[in-house]
Amino acid sequence: DCTSLTSIEIPSSVTNIGNYAFSTWSLTDIYLKPISPPVLEGNAIFNDVIIHVPIGSGDAYKSATNWSNLADNIIEDIVI
């Protein structure tokens, strides 16, 4: 419920992102370090955030269940 949160970094150890995890309307950027997309519950991300993923893993995120709905927001720019 942090309404002033604008970005968050998800460590590589995360394997699941639950419903309503990122439902704050002020969130603009999510930085994901996992190379393989974590399981994403259907209602985890609501607004038009930019989703930063490791270089070389964009296609995996864009085709994964529930991530594919956010494909236009996914960019590869994290160097691992």
Short mmCIF file of N, CA and C in Angstrom, two decimals:
data_model
loop_
_atom_site.label_atom_id
_atom_site.label_comp_id
_atom_site.label_asym_id
_atom_site.label_seq_id
_atom_site.Cartn_x
_atom_site.Cartn_y
_atom_site.Cartn_z
N ASP A 1 0.81 -1.21 0.00
CA ASP A 1 0.00 0.00 0.00
C ASP A 1 0.85 1.27 0.00
N CYS A 2 2.04 1.20 -0.56
CA CYS A 2 2.90 2.38 -0.62
C CYS A 2 2.52 3.18 -1.87
N THR A 3 1.80 4.25 -1.68
CA THR A 3 1.28 5.01 -2.81
C THR A 3 2.32 5.88 -3.49
N SER A 4 3.49 6.08 -2.86
CA SER A 4 4.53 6.91 -3.49
C SER A 4 5.62 6.08 -4.15
N LEU A 5 5.49 4.78 -4.15
CA LEU A 5 6.47 3.89 -4.77
C LEU A 5 6.42 4.03 -6.28
N THR A 6 7.56 4.40 -6.90
CA THR A 6 7.58 4.57 -8.35
C THR A 6 8.34 3.46 -9.07
N SER A 7 9.26 2.78 -8.38
CA SER A 7 9.98 1.68 -9.01
C SER A 7 10.33 0.63 -7.96
N ILE A 8 10.58 -0.58 -8.47
CA ILE A 8 10.95 -1.68 -7.59
C ILE A 8 11.87 -2.62 -8.34
N GLU A 9 12.81 -3.22 -7.61
CA GLU A 9 13.73 -4.20 -8.19
C GLU A 9 13.40 -5.57 -7.61
N ILE A 10 13.19 -6.53 -8.49
CA ILE A 10 12.87 -7.90 -8.09
C ILE A 10 14.14 -8.75 -8.22
N PRO A 11 14.61 -9.35 -7.12
CA PRO A 11 15.84 -10.14 -7.18
C PRO A 11 15.68 -11.43 -7.99
N SER A 12 16.79 -11.99 -8.40
CA SER A 12 16.77 -13.19 -9.24
C SER A 12 16.20 -14.41 -8.53
N SER A 13 16.10 -14.38 -7.21
CA SER A 13 15.57 -15.52 -6.46
C SER A 13 14.05 -15.63 -6.47
N VAL A 14 13.36 -14.60 -6.95
CA VAL A 14 11.90 -14.60 -6.97
C VAL A 14 11.38 -15.54 -8.05
N THR A 15 10.43 -16.41 -7.69
CA THR A 15 9.86 -17.37 -8.65
C THR A 15 8.37 -17.17 -8.88
N ASN A 16 7.72 -16.32 -8.06
CA ASN A 16 6.28 -16.11 -8.18
C ASN A 16 5.95 -14.69 -7.77
N ILE A 17 5.07 -14.04 -8.55
CA ILE A 17 4.56 -12.71 -8.20
C ILE A 17 3.05 -12.85 -8.09
N GLY A 18 2.53 -12.63 -6.90
CA GLY A 18 1.13 -12.88 -6.61
C GLY A 18 0.19 -11.77 -7.04
N ASN A 19 -1.10 -12.10 -6.98
CA ASN A 19 -2.16 -11.13 -7.32
C ASN A 19 -1.99 -9.84 -6.53
N TYR A 20 -2.21 -8.74 -7.21
CA TYR A 20 -2.21 -7.40 -6.64
C TYR A 20 -0.87 -6.97 -6.05
N ALA A 21 0.22 -7.66 -6.41
CA ALA A 21 1.54 -7.32 -5.88
C ALA A 21 1.95 -5.89 -6.25
N PHE A 22 1.62 -5.48 -7.47
CA PHE A 22 2.02 -4.16 -7.94
C PHE A 22 0.81 -3.38 -8.42
N SER A 23 -0.13 -3.21 -7.54
CA SER A 23 -1.37 -2.52 -7.91
C SER A 23 -1.32 -1.04 -7.58
N THR A 24 -0.18 -0.54 -7.13
CA THR A 24 -0.07 0.88 -6.83
C THR A 24 -0.08 1.68 -8.14
N TRP A 25 -0.80 2.74 -8.19
CA TRP A 25 -0.93 3.53 -9.41
C TRP A 25 0.25 4.43 -9.67
N SER A 26 1.13 4.61 -8.68
CA SER A 26 2.29 5.47 -8.89
C SER A 26 3.49 4.71 -9.46
N LEU A 27 3.43 3.39 -9.51
CA LEU A 27 4.53 2.57 -10.00
C LEU A 27 4.74 2.80 -11.50
N THR A 28 5.97 3.13 -11.88
CA THR A 28 6.28 3.38 -13.29
C THR A 28 7.26 2.38 -13.87
N ASP A 29 8.11 1.77 -13.03
CA ASP A 29 9.13 0.85 -13.51
C ASP A 29 9.29 -0.34 -12.58
N ILE A 30 9.40 -1.53 -13.18
CA ILE A 30 9.70 -2.75 -12.45
C ILE A 30 10.97 -3.33 -13.07
N TYR A 31 11.98 -3.57 -12.26
CA TYR A 31 13.25 -4.14 -12.72
C TYR A 31 13.32 -5.58 -12.24
N LEU A 32 13.26 -6.52 -13.18
CA LEU A 32 13.25 -7.94 -12.86
C LEU A 32 14.60 -8.55 -13.18
N LYS A 33 15.24 -9.15 -12.19
CA LYS A 33 16.54 -9.78 -12.40
C LYS A 33 16.45 -11.26 -12.78
N PRO A 34 15.32 -11.96 -12.53
CA PRO A 34 15.26 -13.36 -12.95
C PRO A 34 15.38 -13.50 -14.47
N ILE A 35 16.24 -14.42 -14.91
CA ILE A 35 16.38 -14.66 -16.35
C ILE A 35 15.14 -15.35 -16.89
N SER A 36 14.62 -16.32 -16.15
CA SER A 36 13.36 -16.98 -16.51
C SER A 36 12.22 -16.23 -15.84
N PRO A 37 11.14 -15.98 -16.56
CA PRO A 37 10.04 -15.22 -15.97
C PRO A 37 9.44 -15.92 -14.76
N PRO A 38 9.28 -15.19 -13.65
CA PRO A 38 8.57 -15.77 -12.51
C PRO A 38 7.11 -16.01 -12.89
N VAL A 39 6.46 -16.92 -12.19
CA VAL A 39 5.02 -17.11 -12.38
C VAL A 39 4.36 -15.78 -12.03
N LEU A 40 3.49 -15.31 -12.90
CA LEU A 40 2.81 -14.03 -12.69
C LEU A 40 1.31 -14.28 -12.57
N GLU A 41 0.77 -13.98 -11.39
CA GLU A 41 -0.68 -14.10 -11.20
C GLU A 41 -1.36 -13.06 -12.09
N GLY A 42 -2.56 -13.35 -12.54
CA GLY A 42 -3.26 -12.53 -13.53
C GLY A 42 -3.48 -11.08 -13.17
N ASN A 43 -3.65 -10.78 -11.91
CA ASN A 43 -3.95 -9.40 -11.50
C ASN A 43 -2.80 -8.77 -10.73
N ALA A 44 -1.56 -9.11 -11.08
CA ALA A 44 -0.41 -8.60 -10.33
C ALA A 44 -0.03 -7.18 -10.71
N ILE A 45 -0.17 -6.83 -11.99
CA ILE A 45 0.26 -5.52 -12.47
C ILE A 45 -0.92 -4.84 -13.17
N PHE A 46 -1.29 -3.65 -12.72
CA PHE A 46 -2.48 -2.97 -13.24
C PHE A 46 -2.19 -1.85 -14.21
N ASN A 47 -1.22 -1.02 -13.91
CA ASN A 47 -1.04 0.17 -14.73
C ASN A 47 0.04 -0.05 -15.77
N ASP A 48 0.29 0.94 -16.58
CA ASP A 48 1.23 0.84 -17.69
C ASP A 48 2.66 1.08 -17.22
N VAL A 49 3.22 0.12 -16.52
CA VAL A 49 4.59 0.23 -16.05
C VAL A 49 5.55 -0.27 -17.13
N ILE A 50 6.77 0.23 -17.10
CA ILE A 50 7.82 -0.29 -17.95
C ILE A 50 8.45 -1.45 -17.19
N ILE A 51 8.54 -2.60 -17.85
CA ILE A 51 9.06 -3.81 -17.22
C ILE A 51 10.44 -4.08 -17.81
N HIS A 52 11.46 -3.90 -16.98
CA HIS A 52 12.86 -4.06 -17.39
C HIS A 52 13.29 -5.49 -17.07
N VAL A 53 13.79 -6.21 -18.07
CA VAL A 53 14.21 -7.60 -17.88
C VAL A 53 15.65 -7.77 -18.37
N PRO A 54 16.31 -8.88 -17.95
CA PRO A 54 17.69 -9.10 -18.39
C PRO A 54 17.80 -9.21 -19.92
N ILE A 55 18.91 -8.70 -20.43
CA ILE A 55 19.18 -8.80 -21.86
C ILE A 55 19.20 -10.28 -22.26
N GLY A 56 18.48 -10.59 -23.32
CA GLY A 56 18.40 -11.97 -23.80
C GLY A 56 17.21 -12.74 -23.29
N SER A 57 16.43 -12.16 -22.37
CA SER A 57 15.29 -12.89 -21.82
C SER A 57 13.94 -12.27 -22.19
N GLY A 58 13.96 -11.24 -23.01
CA GLY A 58 12.72 -10.56 -23.40
C GLY A 58 11.71 -11.46 -24.05
N ASP A 59 12.14 -12.31 -24.97
CA ASP A 59 11.20 -13.21 -25.65
C ASP A 59 10.55 -14.18 -24.68
N ALA A 60 11.32 -14.67 -23.72
CA ALA A 60 10.76 -15.60 -22.72
C ALA A 60 9.68 -14.91 -21.91
N TYR A 61 9.91 -13.67 -21.49
CA TYR A 61 8.90 -12.92 -20.73
C TYR A 61 7.67 -12.64 -21.61
N LYS A 62 7.92 -12.19 -22.83
CA LYS A 62 6.81 -11.80 -23.71
C LYS A 62 5.91 -12.95 -24.10
N SER A 63 6.41 -14.18 -24.00
CA SER A 63 5.59 -15.33 -24.36
C SER A 63 5.06 -16.11 -23.16
N ALA A 64 5.48 -15.74 -21.97
CA ALA A 64 5.06 -16.47 -20.76
C ALA A 64 3.63 -16.10 -20.37
N THR A 65 2.96 -17.03 -19.73
CA THR A 65 1.58 -16.83 -19.27
C THR A 65 1.48 -15.56 -18.43
N ASN A 66 0.52 -14.74 -18.75
CA ASN A 66 0.21 -13.46 -18.12
C ASN A 66 1.24 -12.37 -18.44
N TRP A 67 2.50 -12.71 -18.65
CA TRP A 67 3.47 -11.72 -19.09
C TRP A 67 3.17 -11.29 -20.52
N SER A 68 2.65 -12.20 -21.32
CA SER A 68 2.38 -11.89 -22.73
C SER A 68 1.39 -10.73 -22.86
N ASN A 69 0.51 -10.57 -21.88
CA ASN A 69 -0.43 -9.44 -21.89
C ASN A 69 0.28 -8.10 -21.71
N LEU A 70 1.51 -8.15 -21.23
CA LEU A 70 2.28 -6.94 -20.95
C LEU A 70 3.45 -6.78 -21.93
N ALA A 71 3.45 -7.55 -23.01
CA ALA A 71 4.58 -7.60 -23.94
C ALA A 71 5.02 -6.22 -24.44
N ASP A 72 4.09 -5.33 -24.68
CA ASP A 72 4.45 -4.00 -25.18
C ASP A 72 5.21 -3.18 -24.16
N ASN A 73 5.15 -3.57 -22.89
CA ASN A 73 5.80 -2.82 -21.81
C ASN A 73 7.14 -3.41 -21.42
N ILE A 74 7.51 -4.55 -22.01
CA ILE A 74 8.73 -5.25 -21.62
C ILE A 74 9.90 -4.81 -22.48
N ILE A 75 10.99 -4.40 -21.81
CA ILE A 75 12.20 -4.03 -22.53
C ILE A 75 13.40 -4.75 -21.90
N GLU A 76 14.34 -5.12 -22.74
CA GLU A 76 15.58 -5.76 -22.27
C GLU A 76 16.63 -4.69 -22.04
N ASP A 77 17.03 -4.51 -20.80
CA ASP A 77 18.09 -3.52 -20.54
C ASP A 77 18.86 -3.80 -19.25
N ILE A 78 18.65 -4.95 -18.66
CA ILE A 78 19.37 -5.29 -17.43
C ILE A 78 20.53 -6.21 -17.78
N VAL A 79 21.73 -5.81 -17.39
CA VAL A 79 22.91 -6.63 -17.61
C VAL A 79 23.14 -7.46 -16.35
N ILE A 80 23.20 -8.77 -16.53
CA ILE A 80 23.41 -9.67 -15.39
C ILE A 80 24.88 -10.07 -15.35
#
